[in-house]
């Protein structure tokens, strides 16, 4: 699988994992303090080939994603599920621990976050759906994030991501129906 866009990752080990999964070029941020030189590389890559931001599913990874998104609009975003990013032995969480299939799946589902945000799904809808503030809401959000391919979010981030990825009420309702069906099967 050849990826046209340049993939932004956090470090060398992430690049190694990406290259095991797909034929692609990467830009490494080397940590969450993304410097201006890295931003310039990402900007140039976005102008010429396009960019997919593919960071670890943790706080530093989200910080990198947010920093680059603000400075280089129009990048695509790929998300890895937390369980796919766990180290096989011991501690660790990141792209470098994911198997090639999980990486290919995440890259295949890369999406653009939109700047002009329209609210189709309100905060009230999320509370009513049991995705914020209630018992089992975290588990529901994890499954919903997987189904909609927007990654794991806390309650506050969920509303923002649904808007940024322009998830329609219908897509949301269909995914929520699957979440409810899964709960009933337990």
XYZ file of N, CA and C in Angstrom:
558
model
N 0.853 -1.180 0.000
C 0.000 0.000 0.000
C 0.891 1.233 0.000
N 0.781 2.056 -1.039
C 1.572 3.274 -1.180
C 0.722 4.461 -0.732
N 1.250 5.265 0.147
C 0.548 6.446 0.653
C 1.147 7.682 -0.020
N 0.315 8.464 -0.681
C 0.795 9.675 -1.360
C 1.200 10.751 -0.351
N 0.342 10.961 0.662
C 0.604 12.004 1.642
C 1.831 11.655 2.491
N 2.414 12.685 3.069
C 3.524 12.482 4.013
C 2.906 12.360 5.403
N 3.348 11.354 6.142
C 2.761 11.068 7.450
C 3.609 11.713 8.545
N 2.956 12.507 9.398
C 3.640 13.138 10.525
C 3.518 12.204 11.728
N 4.681 11.801 12.262
C 4.740 10.920 13.424
C 5.615 11.560 14.497
N 5.670 10.938 15.667
C 6.422 11.523 16.772
C 7.916 11.207 16.747
N 8.298 9.995 16.296
C 9.719 9.665 16.367
C 10.141 8.555 15.423
N 11.437 8.177 15.537
C 12.040 7.165 14.656
C 11.335 5.814 14.725
N 10.961 5.389 15.943
C 10.309 4.091 16.096
C 8.948 4.072 15.386
N 8.260 5.223 15.381
C 6.978 5.322 14.667
C 7.218 5.188 13.164
N 8.265 5.844 12.659
C 8.607 5.748 11.236
C 8.883 4.292 10.865
N 9.612 3.583 11.695
C 9.925 2.170 11.447
C 8.639 1.346 11.361
N 7.718 1.586 12.304
C 6.454 0.850 12.315
C 5.620 1.173 11.064
N 5.608 2.431 10.653
C 4.861 2.849 9.448
C 5.438 2.140 8.231
N 6.759 2.125 8.116
C 7.411 1.531 6.943
C 7.236 0.010 6.876
N 6.996 -0.627 8.028
C 6.681 -2.061 8.034
C 5.278 -2.307 7.469
N 4.402 -1.306 7.627
C 3.001 -1.468 7.236
C 2.695 -0.975 5.821
N 3.312 0.144 5.432
C 2.999 0.768 4.138
C 4.245 1.401 3.535
N 4.145 1.745 2.252
C 5.203 2.483 1.571
C 4.858 3.960 1.707
N 5.573 4.667 2.579
C 5.246 6.066 2.849
C 6.465 6.830 3.340
N 6.397 8.147 3.201
C 7.415 9.040 3.747
C 6.869 9.651 5.025
N 7.773 9.960 5.965
C 7.333 10.528 7.237
C 8.124 11.785 7.581
N 7.521 12.584 8.452
C 8.202 13.701 9.108
C 8.067 13.406 10.594
N 9.188 13.435 11.308
C 9.180 13.161 12.753
C 9.210 14.467 13.529
N 8.322 14.594 14.526
C 8.282 15.815 15.333
C 9.318 15.782 16.452
N 9.791 14.589 16.793
C 10.748 14.423 17.896
C 10.256 15.040 19.197
N 9.046 14.678 19.575
C 8.488 15.140 20.846
C 7.346 16.113 20.656
N 6.732 16.486 21.790
C 5.526 17.318 21.724
C 5.811 18.811 21.602
N 7.064 19.219 21.797
C 7.414 20.629 21.599
C 7.789 20.809 20.122
N 6.763 20.912 19.266
C 6.976 20.984 17.825
C 7.613 22.331 17.475
N 8.835 22.285 16.902
C 9.528 23.539 16.603
C 9.119 24.108 15.241
N 9.524 25.337 14.989
C 9.132 26.058 13.768
C 9.684 25.385 12.511
N 10.855 24.791 12.613
C 11.455 24.099 11.469
C 10.582 22.903 11.051
N 10.073 22.168 12.037
C 9.191 21.035 11.752
C 7.886 21.531 11.133
N 7.343 22.609 11.674
C 6.102 23.192 11.127
C 6.313 23.575 9.666
N 7.470 24.148 9.341
C 7.768 24.525 7.949
C 7.807 23.299 7.034
N 8.420 22.211 7.514
C 8.461 20.971 6.725
C 7.043 20.459 6.474
N 6.214 20.480 7.523
C 4.835 20.006 7.410
C 4.062 20.906 6.439
N 4.264 22.210 6.547
C 3.583 23.166 5.663
C 3.942 22.881 4.203
N 5.224 22.677 3.946
C 5.697 22.384 2.578
C 5.110 21.059 2.086
N 5.107 20.059 2.950
C 4.549 18.751 2.588
C 3.057 18.878 2.265
N 2.338 19.673 3.053
C 0.901 19.856 2.833
C 0.648 20.523 1.469
N 1.494 21.477 1.105
C 1.341 22.180 -0.179
C 1.633 21.268 -1.365
N 2.582 20.351 -1.213
C 3.008 19.537 -2.351
C 2.311 18.181 -2.444
N 2.212 17.457 -1.325
C 1.680 16.091 -1.382
C 0.516 15.832 -0.450
N 0.304 16.710 0.511
C -0.705 16.468 1.531
C -0.068 15.816 2.749
N -0.746 15.909 3.879
C -0.199 15.415 5.140
C -1.264 14.620 5.890
N -0.818 13.532 6.523
C -1.656 12.786 7.462
C -0.960 12.860 8.820
N -1.639 13.412 9.814
C -1.084 13.460 11.167
C -1.470 12.152 11.856
N -0.460 11.418 12.322
C -0.670 10.095 12.912
C 0.154 9.992 14.183
N -0.407 10.514 15.279
C 0.321 10.559 16.543
C -0.237 9.531 17.520
N 0.488 9.334 18.614
C 0.085 8.371 19.633
C -1.256 8.779 20.258
N -2.070 7.798 20.680
C -3.356 8.107 21.303
C -3.202 8.444 22.787
N -2.445 9.517 23.050
C -2.232 9.958 24.424
C -2.165 11.484 24.445
N -1.972 12.072 25.625
C -1.982 13.531 25.756
C -0.916 14.212 24.891
N 0.369 13.771 24.942
C 1.370 14.423 24.086
C 1.032 14.300 22.587
N 0.491 13.148 22.187
C 0.106 12.955 20.793
C -0.987 13.922 20.369
N -1.964 14.129 21.263
C -3.046 15.081 20.977
C -2.515 16.506 20.916
N -1.538 16.809 21.774
C -0.950 18.150 21.794
C -0.253 18.433 20.450
N 0.493 17.452 19.946
C 1.176 17.589 18.653
C 0.137 17.779 17.549
N -0.884 16.952 17.558
C -1.958 17.008 16.552
C -2.577 18.412 16.527
N -2.883 18.932 17.718
C -3.528 20.245 17.833
C -2.590 21.354 17.342
N -1.337 21.306 17.745
C -0.361 22.324 17.343
C -0.223 22.376 15.831
N -0.050 21.226 15.209
C 0.133 21.188 13.753
C -1.148 21.614 13.037
N -2.303 21.149 13.517
C -3.587 21.508 12.893
C -3.813 23.015 12.884
N -3.434 23.668 13.989
C -3.623 25.118 14.080
C -2.722 25.857 13.094
N -1.495 25.364 12.921
C -0.529 26.072 12.086
C -0.544 25.649 10.621
N -1.038 24.439 10.348
C -1.096 23.930 8.973
C -2.497 23.351 8.731
N -3.446 24.195 8.315
C -4.813 23.700 8.108
C -4.918 22.741 6.926
N -5.924 21.883 6.958
C -6.207 20.983 5.836
C -5.533 19.627 5.901
N -4.801 19.361 6.985
C -4.152 18.049 7.122
C -5.214 16.986 7.408
N -4.938 15.764 6.961
C -5.794 14.638 7.317
C -5.332 14.117 8.672
N -6.221 13.383 9.332
C -5.909 12.821 10.645
C -6.206 11.337 10.658
N -5.247 10.553 11.144
C -5.429 9.108 11.309
C -5.359 8.826 12.804
N -6.242 7.947 13.261
C -6.299 7.623 14.688
C -6.106 6.143 14.898
N -5.308 5.829 15.898
C -5.050 4.453 16.295
C -5.822 4.212 17.587
N -6.516 3.104 17.671
C -7.227 2.766 18.908
C -6.195 2.469 19.996
N -6.522 2.857 21.238
C -5.587 2.662 22.347
C -5.121 1.211 22.466
N -6.064 0.264 22.332
C -5.677 -1.151 22.497
C -4.735 -1.616 21.397
N -4.783 -0.969 20.221
C -3.868 -1.321 19.129
C -2.486 -0.701 19.323
N -2.400 0.267 20.242
C -1.149 0.989 20.444
C -0.404 0.572 21.712
N -0.921 -0.419 22.420
C -0.274 -0.864 23.662
C 0.933 -1.750 23.359
N 1.968 -1.591 24.170
C 3.165 -2.424 24.022
C 2.803 -3.866 24.369
N 3.363 -4.793 23.632
C 3.073 -6.216 23.869
C 3.575 -6.654 25.247
N 4.776 -6.232 25.595
C 5.360 -6.572 26.894
C 5.642 -5.286 27.659
N 5.159 -5.224 28.867
C 5.492 -4.074 29.699
C 4.698 -2.832 29.375
N 5.337 -1.697 29.660
C 4.651 -0.419 29.534
C 4.943 0.239 28.206
N 4.033 1.092 27.806
C 4.226 1.842 26.580
C 2.944 1.921 25.776
N 2.782 3.050 25.113
C 1.609 3.294 24.290
C 2.060 4.134 23.111
N 1.833 3.648 21.902
C 2.221 4.474 20.767
C 2.132 3.748 19.444
N 2.257 4.522 18.384
C 2.218 4.007 17.016
C 3.264 2.903 16.838
N 4.425 3.061 17.475
C 5.517 2.088 17.302
C 5.150 0.685 17.774
N 4.119 0.565 18.622
C 3.703 -0.741 19.144
C 2.597 -1.398 18.314
N 2.028 -0.662 17.381
C 0.892 -1.177 16.610
C 1.344 -2.176 15.549
N 0.486 -3.146 15.267
C 0.819 -4.098 14.211
C 0.517 -3.465 12.841
N 1.141 -3.972 11.785
C 0.970 -3.376 10.455
C -0.488 -3.266 10.002
N -1.312 -4.241 10.344
C -2.728 -4.199 9.935
C -3.460 -3.024 10.584
N -3.226 -2.791 11.877
C -3.871 -1.676 12.587
C -3.422 -0.342 11.991
N -2.146 -0.249 11.627
C -1.619 0.974 11.015
C -2.269 1.203 9.648
N -2.336 0.162 8.832
C -2.970 0.298 7.506
C -4.429 0.722 7.641
N -5.136 0.127 8.580
C -6.556 0.456 8.803
C -6.715 1.928 9.208
N -5.894 2.387 10.137
C -5.966 3.776 10.592
C -5.670 4.751 9.446
N -4.664 4.443 8.636
C -4.295 5.333 7.524
C -5.373 5.328 6.439
N -5.984 4.171 6.216
C -7.043 4.067 5.205
C -8.231 4.956 5.599
N -8.460 5.103 6.893
C -9.600 5.873 7.385
C -9.275 7.333 7.705
N -8.094 7.816 7.296
C -7.691 9.196 7.590
C -8.728 10.180 7.041
N -9.027 11.200 7.839
C -10.045 12.184 7.483
C -9.511 13.597 7.669
N -10.190 14.536 7.034
C -9.838 15.950 7.200
C -10.745 16.548 8.260
N -10.129 17.282 9.189
C -10.920 18.031 10.171
C -11.272 19.350 9.508
N -12.518 19.747 9.592
C -12.960 20.969 8.922
C -12.902 22.166 9.854
N -12.481 23.291 9.298
C -12.375 24.518 10.079
C -13.748 25.129 10.321
N -14.566 25.184 9.271
C -15.913 25.724 9.437
C -16.757 24.639 10.071
N -17.117 24.887 11.294
C -17.761 23.857 12.084
C -19.259 24.130 12.196
N -20.050 23.157 11.776
C -21.495 23.286 11.956
C -21.912 22.236 12.969
N -22.822 22.627 13.836
C -23.237 21.723 14.912
C -24.497 20.978 14.503
N -24.334 19.719 14.145
C -25.500 18.867 13.852
C -25.906 18.101 15.096
N -24.911 17.781 15.923
C -25.156 17.002 17.134
C -24.781 17.891 18.317
N -25.733 18.133 19.179
C -25.502 19.054 20.295
C -24.956 18.333 21.522
N -24.510 19.112 22.466
C -24.035 18.599 23.751
C -25.194 17.840 24.432
N -26.394 18.389 24.294
C -27.585 17.742 24.865
C -27.792 16.348 24.275
N -27.578 16.221 22.946
C -27.718 14.915 22.285
C -26.754 13.906 22.913
N -25.544 14.363 23.222
C -24.528 13.471 23.789
C -24.899 13.023 25.200
N -25.468 13.950 25.973
C -25.895 13.616 27.334
C -27.062 12.630 27.266
N -28.037 12.934 26.405
C -29.201 12.059 26.227
C -28.788 10.660 25.779
N -27.758 10.589 24.938
C -27.276 9.298 24.415
C -26.440 8.531 25.434
N -26.198 9.158 26.601
C -25.421 8.478 27.637
C -23.930 8.443 27.337
N -23.455 9.442 26.572
C -22.035 9.491 26.200
C -21.231 10.427 27.097
N -21.932 11.221 27.909
C -21.263 12.159 28.804
C -21.865 12.041 30.197
N -20.991 11.922 31.174
C -21.377 12.073 32.564
C -22.155 10.961 33.242
N -22.405 9.882 32.571
C -23.154 8.814 33.228
C -22.336 7.542 33.352
N -22.908 6.577 34.013
C -22.252 5.290 34.172
C -22.106 4.632 32.792
N -20.909 4.161 32.480
C -20.652 3.487 31.207
C -20.414 4.429 30.034
N -20.412 5.745 30.299
C -20.256 6.706 29.194
C -18.883 6.597 28.526
N -17.848 6.333 29.317
C -16.501 6.210 28.737
C -16.451 5.038 27.753
N -16.989 3.899 28.169
C -16.985 2.709 27.308
C -17.768 2.976 26.021
N -18.890 3.692 26.148
C -19.688 4.033 24.959
C -18.894 4.941 24.022
N -18.194 5.923 24.595
C -17.383 6.840 23.769
C -16.266 6.091 23.057
N -15.648 5.131 23.747
C -14.566 4.343 23.131
C -15.100 3.617 21.898
N -16.236 2.946 22.047
C -16.818 2.203 20.926
C -17.285 3.155 19.822
N -17.925 4.256 20.196
C -18.391 5.237 19.209
C -17.214 5.801 18.416
N -16.111 6.146 19.112
C -14.912 6.666 18.444
C -14.346 5.676 17.447
N -14.402 4.386 17.809
C -13.931 3.324 16.926
C -14.817 3.227 15.684
N -16.123 3.223 15.905
C -17.078 3.076 14.802
C -17.025 4.255 13.830
N -16.886 5.471 14.365
C -16.862 6.671 13.514
C -15.451 7.008 13.021
N -14.458 6.261 13.529
C -13.048 6.433 13.148
C -12.533 7.844 13.454
N -12.892 8.312 14.666
C -12.434 9.631 15.111
C -11.553 9.526 16.348
N -11.211 8.303 16.760
C -10.332 8.110 17.909
C -11.071 8.255 19.231
N -10.378 7.902 20.319
C -10.967 8.021 21.647
C -10.988 9.483 22.060
N -12.065 9.887 22.727
C -12.159 11.252 23.244
C -12.770 11.229 24.629
N -12.483 12.268 25.394
C -13.235 12.450 26.633
C -14.544 13.144 26.246
N -15.413 13.393 27.201
C -16.719 13.979 26.900
C -16.641 15.321 26.200
N -15.732 16.161 26.658
C -15.594 17.508 26.091
C -15.082 17.443 24.641
N -14.101 16.578 24.390
C -13.513 16.466 23.042
C -14.487 15.843 22.051
N -15.367 14.964 22.524
C -16.271 14.251 21.621
C -17.101 15.222 20.794
N -17.716 16.189 21.450
C -18.559 17.158 20.750
C -17.752 17.889 19.675
N -16.552 18.312 20.043
C -15.693 19.051 19.105
C -15.301 18.173 17.907
N -14.914 16.929 18.159
C -14.514 16.034 17.060
C -15.679 15.729 16.128
N -16.854 15.524 16.692
C -18.025 15.255 15.848
C -18.251 16.421 14.889
N -18.057 17.641 15.399
C -18.229 18.822 14.544
C -17.080 18.942 13.543
N -15.852 18.759 14.003
C -14.690 18.927 13.117
C -14.697 17.927 11.969
N -15.170 16.707 12.234
C -15.213 15.700 11.180
C -16.558 15.702 10.453
N -17.391 16.669 10.795
C -18.709 16.849 10.177
C -19.500 15.536 10.135
N -19.584 14.902 11.297
C -20.365 13.669 11.429
C -21.844 14.060 11.375
N -22.577 13.450 10.466
C -24.007 13.783 10.318
C -24.813 13.133 11.436
N -26.028 13.669 11.633
C -26.930 13.089 12.638
C -27.207 11.627 12.308
N -27.316 11.306 11.019
C -27.608 9.930 10.612
C -26.434 9.008 10.940
N -25.192 9.430 10.591
C -24.006 8.618 10.912
C -23.923 8.374 12.419
N -24.174 9.457 13.180
C -24.131 9.392 14.638
C -25.181 8.410 15.149
N -26.412 8.519 14.643
C -27.506 7.649 15.085
C -27.216 6.183 14.760
N -26.661 5.932 13.570
C -26.339 4.552 13.179
C -25.259 3.962 14.088
N -24.220 4.750 14.364
C -23.142 4.278 15.239
C -23.666 4.071 16.661
N -24.513 4.988 17.117
C -25.081 4.878 18.463
C -25.961 3.627 18.589
N -26.675 3.288 17.533
C -27.505 2.073 17.541
C -26.626 0.835 17.718
N -25.475 0.818 17.074
C -24.537 -0.314 17.220
C -23.992 -0.367 18.646
N -23.667 0.814 19.208
C -23.164 0.886 20.592
C -24.212 0.295 21.532
N -25.467 0.687 21.354
C -26.548 0.191 22.227
C -26.744 -1.319 22.054
N -26.657 -1.767 20.806
C -26.819 -3.202 20.523
C -25.706 -4.007 21.215
N -24.463 -3.485 21.149
C -23.336 -4.138 21.826
C -23.582 -4.229 23.335
N -24.109 -3.141 23.910
C -24.392 -3.125 25.359
C -25.436 -4.184 25.719
N -26.455 -4.306 24.883
C -27.522 -5.283 25.157
C -27.024 -6.724 25.014
N -25.977 -6.933 24.204
C -25.439 -8.275 24.004
C -24.525 -8.713 25.147
N -24.153 -7.788 26.014
C -23.230 -8.130 27.100
C -23.909 -8.854 28.222
